[in-house]
Short mmCIF file of C-alpha atoms in Angstrom, two decimals:
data_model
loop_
_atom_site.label_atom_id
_atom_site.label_comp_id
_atom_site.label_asym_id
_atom_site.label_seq_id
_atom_site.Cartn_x
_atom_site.Cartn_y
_atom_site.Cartn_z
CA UNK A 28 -49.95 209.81 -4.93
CA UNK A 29 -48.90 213.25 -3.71
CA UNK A 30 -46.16 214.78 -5.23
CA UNK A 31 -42.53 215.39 -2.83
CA UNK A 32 -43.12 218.96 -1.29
CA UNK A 33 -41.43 221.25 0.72
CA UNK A 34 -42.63 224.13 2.56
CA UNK A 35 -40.48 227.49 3.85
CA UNK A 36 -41.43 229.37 7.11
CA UNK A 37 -41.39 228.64 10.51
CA UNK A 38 -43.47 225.16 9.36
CA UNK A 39 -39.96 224.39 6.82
CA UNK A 40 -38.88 220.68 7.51
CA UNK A 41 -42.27 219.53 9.22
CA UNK A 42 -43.71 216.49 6.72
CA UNK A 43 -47.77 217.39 6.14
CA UNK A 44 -49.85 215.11 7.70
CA UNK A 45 -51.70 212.49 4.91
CA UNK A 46 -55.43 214.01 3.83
CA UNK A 47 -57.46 211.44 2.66
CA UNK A 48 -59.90 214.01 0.77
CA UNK A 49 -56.43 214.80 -1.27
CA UNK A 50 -55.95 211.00 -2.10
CA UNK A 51 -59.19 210.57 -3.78
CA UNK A 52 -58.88 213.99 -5.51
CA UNK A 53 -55.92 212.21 -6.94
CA UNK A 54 -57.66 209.45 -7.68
CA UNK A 55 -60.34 211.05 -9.19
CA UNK A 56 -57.62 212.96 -11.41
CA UNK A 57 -56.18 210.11 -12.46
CA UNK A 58 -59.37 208.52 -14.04
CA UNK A 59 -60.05 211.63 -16.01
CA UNK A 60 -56.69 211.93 -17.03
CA UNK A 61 -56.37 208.47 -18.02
CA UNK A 62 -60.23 207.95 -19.40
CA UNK A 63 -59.62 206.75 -22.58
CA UNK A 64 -57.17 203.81 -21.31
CA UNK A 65 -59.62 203.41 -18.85
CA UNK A 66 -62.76 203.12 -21.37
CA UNK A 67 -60.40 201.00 -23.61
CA UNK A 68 -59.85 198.48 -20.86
CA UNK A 69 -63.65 198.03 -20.04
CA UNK A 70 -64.76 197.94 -23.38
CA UNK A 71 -62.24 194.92 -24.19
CA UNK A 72 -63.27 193.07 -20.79
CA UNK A 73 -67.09 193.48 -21.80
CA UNK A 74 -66.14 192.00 -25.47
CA UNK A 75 -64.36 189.30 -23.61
CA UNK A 76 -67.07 188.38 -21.16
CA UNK A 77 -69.60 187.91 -23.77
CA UNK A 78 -67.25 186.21 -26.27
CA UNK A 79 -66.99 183.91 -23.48
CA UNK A 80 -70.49 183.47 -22.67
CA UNK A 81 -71.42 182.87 -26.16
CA UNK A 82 -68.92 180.61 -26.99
CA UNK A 83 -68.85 178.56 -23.70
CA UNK A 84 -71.18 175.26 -24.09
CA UNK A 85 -74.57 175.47 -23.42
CA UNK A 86 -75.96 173.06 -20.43
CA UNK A 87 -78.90 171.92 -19.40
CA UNK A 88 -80.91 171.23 -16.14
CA UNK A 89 -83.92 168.73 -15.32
CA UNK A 90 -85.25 168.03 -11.55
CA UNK A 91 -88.12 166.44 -10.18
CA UNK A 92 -89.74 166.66 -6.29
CA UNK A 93 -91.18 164.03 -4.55
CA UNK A 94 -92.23 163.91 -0.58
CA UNK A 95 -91.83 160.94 1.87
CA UNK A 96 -95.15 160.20 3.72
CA UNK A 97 -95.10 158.75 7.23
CA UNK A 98 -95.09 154.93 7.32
CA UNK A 99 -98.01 153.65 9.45
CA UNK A 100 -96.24 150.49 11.72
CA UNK A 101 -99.46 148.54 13.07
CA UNK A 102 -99.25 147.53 16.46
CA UNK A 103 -98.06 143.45 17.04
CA UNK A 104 -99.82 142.39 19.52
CA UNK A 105 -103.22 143.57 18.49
CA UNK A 106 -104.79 144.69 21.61
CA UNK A 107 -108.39 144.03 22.21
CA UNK A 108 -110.01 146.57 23.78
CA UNK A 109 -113.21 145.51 25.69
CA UNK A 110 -114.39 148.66 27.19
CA UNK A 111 -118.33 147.26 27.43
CA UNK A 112 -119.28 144.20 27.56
CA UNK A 113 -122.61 143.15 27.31
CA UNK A 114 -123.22 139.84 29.78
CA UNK A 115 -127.09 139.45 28.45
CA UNK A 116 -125.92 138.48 24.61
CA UNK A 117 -122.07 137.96 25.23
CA UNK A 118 -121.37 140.97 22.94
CA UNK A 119 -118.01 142.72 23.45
CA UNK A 120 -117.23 145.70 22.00
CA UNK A 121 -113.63 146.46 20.69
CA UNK A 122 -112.27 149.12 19.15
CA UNK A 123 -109.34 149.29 16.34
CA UNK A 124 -105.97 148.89 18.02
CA UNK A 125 -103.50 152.55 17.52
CA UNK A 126 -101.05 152.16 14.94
CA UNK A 127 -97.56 153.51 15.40
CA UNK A 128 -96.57 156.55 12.73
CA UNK A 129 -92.75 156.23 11.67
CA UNK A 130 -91.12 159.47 10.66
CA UNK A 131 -89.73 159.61 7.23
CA UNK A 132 -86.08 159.84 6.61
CA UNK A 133 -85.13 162.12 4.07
CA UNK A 134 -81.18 160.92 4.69
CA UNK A 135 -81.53 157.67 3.78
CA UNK A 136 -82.74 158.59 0.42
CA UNK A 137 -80.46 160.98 0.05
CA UNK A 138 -77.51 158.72 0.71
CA UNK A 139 -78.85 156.04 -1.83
CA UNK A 140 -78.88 158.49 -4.62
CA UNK A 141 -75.62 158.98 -3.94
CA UNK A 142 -74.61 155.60 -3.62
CA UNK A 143 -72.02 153.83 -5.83
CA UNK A 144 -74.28 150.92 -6.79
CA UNK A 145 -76.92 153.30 -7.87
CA UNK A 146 -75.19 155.74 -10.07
CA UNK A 147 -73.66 152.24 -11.58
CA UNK A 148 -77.04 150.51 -12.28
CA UNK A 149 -78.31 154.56 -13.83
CA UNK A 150 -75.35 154.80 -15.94
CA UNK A 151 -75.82 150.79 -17.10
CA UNK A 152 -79.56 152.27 -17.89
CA UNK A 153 -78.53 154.79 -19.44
CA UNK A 154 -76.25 153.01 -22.40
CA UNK A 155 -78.80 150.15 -22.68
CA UNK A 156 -81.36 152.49 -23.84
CA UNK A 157 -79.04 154.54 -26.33
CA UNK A 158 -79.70 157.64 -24.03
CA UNK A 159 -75.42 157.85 -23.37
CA UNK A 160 -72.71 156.11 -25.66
CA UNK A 161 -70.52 155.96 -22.33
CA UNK A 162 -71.45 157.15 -19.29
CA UNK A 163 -69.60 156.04 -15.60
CA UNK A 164 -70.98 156.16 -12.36
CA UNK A 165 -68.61 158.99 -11.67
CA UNK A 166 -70.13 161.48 -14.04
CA UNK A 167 -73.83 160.48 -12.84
CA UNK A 168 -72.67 161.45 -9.07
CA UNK A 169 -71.49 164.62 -10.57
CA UNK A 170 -74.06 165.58 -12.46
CA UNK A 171 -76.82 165.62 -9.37
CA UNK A 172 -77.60 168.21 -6.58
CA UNK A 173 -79.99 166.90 -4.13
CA UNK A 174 -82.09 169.18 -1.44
CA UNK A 175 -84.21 167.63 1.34
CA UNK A 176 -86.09 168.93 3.92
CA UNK A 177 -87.18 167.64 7.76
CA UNK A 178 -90.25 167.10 6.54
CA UNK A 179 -89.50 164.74 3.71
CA UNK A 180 -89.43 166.78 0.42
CA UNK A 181 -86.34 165.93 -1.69
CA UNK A 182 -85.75 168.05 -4.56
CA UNK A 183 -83.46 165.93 -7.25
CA UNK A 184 -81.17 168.00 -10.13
CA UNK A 185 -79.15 166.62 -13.00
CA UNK A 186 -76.90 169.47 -14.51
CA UNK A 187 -75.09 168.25 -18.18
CA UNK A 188 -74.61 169.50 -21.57
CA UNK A 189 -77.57 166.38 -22.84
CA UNK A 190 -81.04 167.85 -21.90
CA UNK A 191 -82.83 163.98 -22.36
CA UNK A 192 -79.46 162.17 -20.57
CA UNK A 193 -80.44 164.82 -17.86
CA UNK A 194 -84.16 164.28 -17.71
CA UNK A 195 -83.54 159.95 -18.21
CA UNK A 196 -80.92 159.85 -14.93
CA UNK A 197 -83.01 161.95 -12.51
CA UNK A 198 -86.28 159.89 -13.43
CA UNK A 199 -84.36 156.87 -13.37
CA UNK A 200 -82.87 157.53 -9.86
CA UNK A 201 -86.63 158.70 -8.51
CA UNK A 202 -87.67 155.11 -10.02
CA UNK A 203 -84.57 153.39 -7.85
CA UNK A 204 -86.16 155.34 -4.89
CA UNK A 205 -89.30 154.41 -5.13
CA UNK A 206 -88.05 150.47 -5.60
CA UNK A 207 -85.75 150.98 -2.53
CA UNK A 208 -88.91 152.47 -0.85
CA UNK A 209 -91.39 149.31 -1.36
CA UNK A 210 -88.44 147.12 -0.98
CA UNK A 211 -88.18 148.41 2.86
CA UNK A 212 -91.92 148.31 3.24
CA UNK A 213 -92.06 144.71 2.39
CA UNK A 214 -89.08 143.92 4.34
CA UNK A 215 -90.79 145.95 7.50
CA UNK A 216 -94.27 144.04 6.93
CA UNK A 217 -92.72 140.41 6.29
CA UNK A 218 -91.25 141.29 9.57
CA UNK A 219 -94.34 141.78 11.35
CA UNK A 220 -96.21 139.30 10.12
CA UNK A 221 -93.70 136.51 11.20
CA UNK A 222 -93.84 138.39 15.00
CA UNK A 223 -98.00 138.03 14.10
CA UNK A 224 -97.03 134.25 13.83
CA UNK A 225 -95.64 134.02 17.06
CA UNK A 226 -98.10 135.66 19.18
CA UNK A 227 -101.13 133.82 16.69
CA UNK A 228 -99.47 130.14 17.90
CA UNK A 229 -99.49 131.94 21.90
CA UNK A 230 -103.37 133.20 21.31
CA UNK A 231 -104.39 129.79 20.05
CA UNK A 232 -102.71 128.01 22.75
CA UNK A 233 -104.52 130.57 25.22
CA UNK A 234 -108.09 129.77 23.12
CA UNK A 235 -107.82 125.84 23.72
CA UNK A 236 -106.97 126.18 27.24
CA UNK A 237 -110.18 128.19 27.83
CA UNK A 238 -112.16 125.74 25.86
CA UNK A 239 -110.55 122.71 28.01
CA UNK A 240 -111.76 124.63 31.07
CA UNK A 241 -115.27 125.19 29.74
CA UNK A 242 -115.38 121.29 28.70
CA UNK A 243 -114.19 120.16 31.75
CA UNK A 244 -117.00 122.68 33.40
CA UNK A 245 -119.72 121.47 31.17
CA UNK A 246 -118.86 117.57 32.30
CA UNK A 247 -118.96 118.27 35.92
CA UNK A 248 -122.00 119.64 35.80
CA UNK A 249 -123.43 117.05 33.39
CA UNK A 250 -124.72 120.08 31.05
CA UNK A 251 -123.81 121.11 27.47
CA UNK A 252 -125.36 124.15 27.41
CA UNK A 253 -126.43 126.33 30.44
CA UNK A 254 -128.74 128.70 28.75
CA UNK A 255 -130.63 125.62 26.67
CA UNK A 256 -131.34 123.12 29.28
CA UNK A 257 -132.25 126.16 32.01
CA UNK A 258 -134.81 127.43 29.00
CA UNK A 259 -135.76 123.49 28.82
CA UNK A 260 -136.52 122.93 32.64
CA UNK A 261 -138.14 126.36 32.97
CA UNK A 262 -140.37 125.36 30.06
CA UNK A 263 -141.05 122.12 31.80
CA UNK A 264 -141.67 123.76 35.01
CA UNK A 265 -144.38 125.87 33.96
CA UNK A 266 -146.37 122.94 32.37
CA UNK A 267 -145.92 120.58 35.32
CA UNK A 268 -147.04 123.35 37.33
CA UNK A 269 -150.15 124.10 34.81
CA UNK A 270 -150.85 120.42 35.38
CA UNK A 271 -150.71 120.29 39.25
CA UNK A 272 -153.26 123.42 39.13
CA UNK A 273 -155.29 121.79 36.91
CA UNK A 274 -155.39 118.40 38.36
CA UNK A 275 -155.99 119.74 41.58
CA UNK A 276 -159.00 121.85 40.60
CA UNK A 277 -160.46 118.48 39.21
CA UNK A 278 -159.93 116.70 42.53
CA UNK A 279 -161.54 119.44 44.38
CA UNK A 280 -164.68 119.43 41.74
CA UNK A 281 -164.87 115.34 42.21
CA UNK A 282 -165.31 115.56 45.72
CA UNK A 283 -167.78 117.00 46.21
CA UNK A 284 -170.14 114.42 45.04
CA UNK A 285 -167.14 111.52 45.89
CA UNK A 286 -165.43 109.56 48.09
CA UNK A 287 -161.69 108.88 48.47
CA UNK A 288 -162.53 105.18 47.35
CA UNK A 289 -164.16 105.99 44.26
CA UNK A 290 -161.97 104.62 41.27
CA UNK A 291 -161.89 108.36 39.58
CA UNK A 292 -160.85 109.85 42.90
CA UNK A 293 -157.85 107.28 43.37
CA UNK A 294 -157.04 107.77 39.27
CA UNK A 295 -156.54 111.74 39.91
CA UNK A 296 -154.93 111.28 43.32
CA UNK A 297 -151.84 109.05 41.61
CA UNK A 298 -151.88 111.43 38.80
CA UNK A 299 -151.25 113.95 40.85
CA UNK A 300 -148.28 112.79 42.87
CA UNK A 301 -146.85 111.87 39.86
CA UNK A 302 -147.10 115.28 38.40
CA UNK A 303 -145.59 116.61 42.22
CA UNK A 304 -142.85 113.86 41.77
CA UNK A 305 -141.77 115.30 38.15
CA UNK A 306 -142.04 118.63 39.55
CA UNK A 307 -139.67 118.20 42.41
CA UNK A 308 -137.45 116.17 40.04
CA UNK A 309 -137.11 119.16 37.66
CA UNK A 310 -136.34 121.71 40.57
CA UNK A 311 -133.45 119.47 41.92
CA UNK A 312 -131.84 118.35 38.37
CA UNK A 313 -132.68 122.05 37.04
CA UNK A 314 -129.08 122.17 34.75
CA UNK A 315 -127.58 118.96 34.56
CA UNK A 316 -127.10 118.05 38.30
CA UNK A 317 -127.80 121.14 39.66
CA UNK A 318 -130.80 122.83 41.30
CA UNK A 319 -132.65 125.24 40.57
CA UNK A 320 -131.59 127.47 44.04
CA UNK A 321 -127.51 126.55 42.87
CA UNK A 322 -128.41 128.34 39.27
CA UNK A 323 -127.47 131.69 39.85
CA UNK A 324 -123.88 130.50 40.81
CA UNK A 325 -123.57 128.18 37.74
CA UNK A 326 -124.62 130.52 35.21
CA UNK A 327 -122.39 133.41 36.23
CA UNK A 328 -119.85 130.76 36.29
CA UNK A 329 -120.79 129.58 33.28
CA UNK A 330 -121.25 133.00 31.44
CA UNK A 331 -117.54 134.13 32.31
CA UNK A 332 -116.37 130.99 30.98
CA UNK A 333 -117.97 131.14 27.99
CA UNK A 334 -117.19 135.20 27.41
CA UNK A 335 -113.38 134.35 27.98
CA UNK A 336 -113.66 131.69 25.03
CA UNK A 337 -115.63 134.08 22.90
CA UNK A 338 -112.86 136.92 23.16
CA UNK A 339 -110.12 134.61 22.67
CA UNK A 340 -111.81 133.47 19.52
CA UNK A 341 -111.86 136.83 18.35
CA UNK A 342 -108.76 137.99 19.23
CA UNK A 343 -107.19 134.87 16.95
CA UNK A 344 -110.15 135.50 14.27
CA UNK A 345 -108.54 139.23 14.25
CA UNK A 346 -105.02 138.22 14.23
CA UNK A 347 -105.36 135.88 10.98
CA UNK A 348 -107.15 138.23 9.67
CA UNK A 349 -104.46 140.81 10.32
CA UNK A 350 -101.90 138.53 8.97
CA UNK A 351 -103.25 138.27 5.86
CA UNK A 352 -103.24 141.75 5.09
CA UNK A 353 -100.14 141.19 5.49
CA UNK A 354 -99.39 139.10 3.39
CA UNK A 355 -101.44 140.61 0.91
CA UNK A 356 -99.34 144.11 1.16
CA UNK A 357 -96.08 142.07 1.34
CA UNK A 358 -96.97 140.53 -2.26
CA UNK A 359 -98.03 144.33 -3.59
CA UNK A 360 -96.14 146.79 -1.54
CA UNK A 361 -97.10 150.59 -1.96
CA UNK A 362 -94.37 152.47 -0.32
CA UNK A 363 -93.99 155.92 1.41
CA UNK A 364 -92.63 157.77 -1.74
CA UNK A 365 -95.25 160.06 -3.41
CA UNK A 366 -94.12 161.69 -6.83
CA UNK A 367 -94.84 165.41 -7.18
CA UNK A 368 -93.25 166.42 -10.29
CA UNK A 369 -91.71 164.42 -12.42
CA UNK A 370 -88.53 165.28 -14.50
CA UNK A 371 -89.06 166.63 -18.53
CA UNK A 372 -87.14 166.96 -21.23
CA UNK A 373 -85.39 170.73 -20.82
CA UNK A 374 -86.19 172.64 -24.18
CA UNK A 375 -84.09 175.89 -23.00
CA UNK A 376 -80.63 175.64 -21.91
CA UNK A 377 -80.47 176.29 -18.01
CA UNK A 378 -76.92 178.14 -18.71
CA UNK A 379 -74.73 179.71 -18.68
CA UNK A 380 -76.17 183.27 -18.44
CA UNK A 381 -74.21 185.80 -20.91
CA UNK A 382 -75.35 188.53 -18.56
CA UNK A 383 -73.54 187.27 -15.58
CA UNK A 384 -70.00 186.59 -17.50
CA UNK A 385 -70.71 190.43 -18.87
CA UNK A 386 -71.06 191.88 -15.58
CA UNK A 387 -68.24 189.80 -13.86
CA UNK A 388 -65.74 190.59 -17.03
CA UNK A 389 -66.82 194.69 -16.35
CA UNK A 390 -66.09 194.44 -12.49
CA UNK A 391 -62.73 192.67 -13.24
CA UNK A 392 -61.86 195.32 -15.83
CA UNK A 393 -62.90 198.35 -13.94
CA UNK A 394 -60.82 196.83 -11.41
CA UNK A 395 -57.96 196.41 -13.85
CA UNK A 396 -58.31 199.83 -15.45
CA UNK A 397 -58.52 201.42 -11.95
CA UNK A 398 -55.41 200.05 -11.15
CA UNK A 399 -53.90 200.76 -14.93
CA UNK A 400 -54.89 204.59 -14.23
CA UNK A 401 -53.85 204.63 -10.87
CA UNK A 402 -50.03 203.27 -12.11
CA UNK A 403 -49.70 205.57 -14.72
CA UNK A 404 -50.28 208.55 -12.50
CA UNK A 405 -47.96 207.21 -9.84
CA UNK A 406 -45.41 206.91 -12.72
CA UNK A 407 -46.04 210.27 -13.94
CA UNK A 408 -45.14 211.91 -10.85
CA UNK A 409 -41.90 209.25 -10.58
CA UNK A 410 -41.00 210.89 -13.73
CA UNK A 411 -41.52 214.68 -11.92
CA UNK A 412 -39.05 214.08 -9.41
CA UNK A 413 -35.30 214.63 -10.63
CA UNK A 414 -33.70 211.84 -8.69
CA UNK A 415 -36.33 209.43 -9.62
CA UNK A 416 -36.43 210.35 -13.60
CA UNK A 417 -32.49 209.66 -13.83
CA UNK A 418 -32.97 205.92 -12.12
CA UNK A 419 -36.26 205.27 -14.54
CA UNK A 420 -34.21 206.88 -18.22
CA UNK A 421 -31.39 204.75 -16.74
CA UNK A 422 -33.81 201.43 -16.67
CA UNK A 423 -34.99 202.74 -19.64
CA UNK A 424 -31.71 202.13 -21.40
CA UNK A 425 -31.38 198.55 -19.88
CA UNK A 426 -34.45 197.73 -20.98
CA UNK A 427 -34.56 195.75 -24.73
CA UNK A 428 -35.79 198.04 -27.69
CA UNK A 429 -39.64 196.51 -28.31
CA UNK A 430 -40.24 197.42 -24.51
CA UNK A 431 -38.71 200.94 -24.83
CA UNK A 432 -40.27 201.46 -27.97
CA UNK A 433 -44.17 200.64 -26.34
CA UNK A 434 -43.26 202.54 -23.39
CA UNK A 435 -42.32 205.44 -25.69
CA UNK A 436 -45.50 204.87 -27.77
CA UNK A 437 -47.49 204.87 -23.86
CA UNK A 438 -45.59 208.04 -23.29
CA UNK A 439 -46.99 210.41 -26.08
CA UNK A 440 -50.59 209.33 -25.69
CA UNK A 441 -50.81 210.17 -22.30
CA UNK A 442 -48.96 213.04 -23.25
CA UNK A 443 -51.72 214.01 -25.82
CA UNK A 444 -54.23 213.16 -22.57
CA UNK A 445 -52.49 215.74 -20.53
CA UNK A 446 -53.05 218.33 -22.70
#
């Protein structure tokens, strides 16, 4: 912006080095020489910016926020757990089989809002209910911003110049997701319960093979229940052996004032061995056909048997039971989605924001009249320099009279500026 100078003395024909504490003094010169363009240029760039933000169309902005909850996938093969078991009443005690926690999956929801066939069955919404007059899928895409999170929050937005067509397509759309969520829920637990079908036909299979074994146990042994005829003979036992005691006291009491050939004695002798007889009887058919000494073997035996058949029955009582929750839940399926807040009706236009086209339109004309003052001094010292001054009067000439005629007009007010 410097001026052409030339210097005499031994430094004569040396160019000076560039200062850049001269260029901004020049700079700074050249704003308060050309202030009032300067001030004209910003004012008409502020009236601009807020003619433009008060006469660009008003829009308006709903959103709504719901979160994804971890689906709970039950376990298939519904483990029994028997970590006691007590032998004395055949009691087993289980505990709840684990469950399996699915992650939720903010992308897949994301990618259905987006989808084609959604925006088309919105916008089809939309016109049936006299929210839109005409509406495309293409405008509902463009209309949405959608933020999600790891952890399953999505944040939906629907920016348009209709505050209630905003508010109708994003709670439409959370509506969609929440269908789309139950939808794969059911799908998931009709799944499941047809694998629960399949391993109910294995356990049942498993349940009548134990029972054949126990039959065919039972019927070897002659015995339908271990535990019923052993409390049967024991009860016997102890009042044939009552009997013997008694009848034997009797015996001894008779003969002492007796013989053996005395009609009473002879009575009480055959009662007796029959009572012995019985006795012995009992001991060697104790359970069916076998003895009281063989018991201990047959009821542990016996007690395993039966344990095996009572655990299989529960683990196919649990299994139907299981399925029919699931069924249940397949008819009336809840879903993952959980609704946090749901879109309204906008009252105040979202945008656009007068202050923000004001300051923008002042940075572009500062910019503008820096670069307007900045010209004009450069031309200014053009117009110094002799060489310079002849080529500009000569373009001056060339140029057609409305152009030389505002550069004239240009001329005396920063003339007037100058001084």
């Amino acid at each position: 912006m410097n001026s052409p100078q030339t210097t005499h003395g031994p430094e004569a024909g040396i160019p000076r080095r560039p200062d850049w504490r001269s260029d901004v003094l020049d700079v700074l010169c050249a704003i308060l020489r050309h202030r009032l363009i300067i001030a004209a240029v910003l004012a008409i760039a502020a009236v601009c910016g807020l003619a433009t933000g008060y006469l660009s169309k008003p829009f308006y902005r709903a959103s709504a926020t719901f979160v994804l909850l971890p689906r709970e996938k039950p376990v298939l093969d519904v483990a029994v757990q028997s970590a006691s078991i007590e032998t004395s009443d055949d009691a087993a005690k289980r505990s709840d089989s684990a469950t399996l926690t699915l992650p939720p999956n903010p992308e897949l929801y994301t990618s259905l809002i987006r989808s084609a066939s959604v925006a088309q069955r919105v916008a089809q919404a939309c016109i049936e209910q006299g929210v839109s007059d005409d509406i495309g899928p293409a405008a509902i895409r463009d209309m949405l911003t959608v933020e999600a999170t790891e952890s399953g929050v999505i944040k939906l937005t629907a920016q348009t110049d209709d505050a209630e067509l905003a508010a109708f397509v994003v709670n439409k759309l959370v509506a969609e997701c929440e269908e789309a969520s139950k939808l794969i829920e059911r799908q998931l637990i009709l799944q499941q319960a047809g694998y629960l079908e399949s391993a109910i036909e294995v356990a049942e299979q498993r349940l009548l093979t134990a029972q054949q074994r126990l039959a065919r146990y039972a019927e070897r042994y002659g015995v339908g229940n271990v535990r019923d005829a052993a409390a049967r003979s024991s009860a016997l036992l102890k009042t044939l052996s009552d009997t013997e005691s008694r009848l034997s006291r009797e015996l001894d009491r008779l003969m002492v004032s007796r013989t053996e050939a005395s009609p009473d004695v002879r009575a009480l002798r055959a009662e007796l061995r029959q009572v012995r007889s019985d006795l012995e009887h009992t001991k060697i058919a104790y359970v069916g056909t076998v003895s009281e000494n063989d018991y201990a073997e047959l009821t542990s035996t016996w007690s395993s048997l039966e344990q095996d058949v009572r655990l299989r029955q529960d683990m196919v009582m649990s299994m139907r039971a299981r399925h029919d929750v699931f069924k249940i839940r397949a008819d009336q399926p809840a879903g993952n989605l959980a609704l946090i807040r749901p879109a309204s009706v906008p009252s105040v236009p979202a945008g656009p924001s007068k202050r923000r086209f004001l300051v923008l339109a002042c940075l572009a004309g500062g910019l503008l009249a820096l670069a307007v003052a900045v010209g004009a001094e450069q031309f200014r010292c053009m117009r110094q320099d002799k060489a310079t001054g002849n080529k500009i009067e000569e373009l001056k000439r060339l140029l057609p009279d409305s152009v030389r005629r505002v550069l004239a007009a240009a001329q005396r007010t920063n003339t007037r500026e100058v001084i």
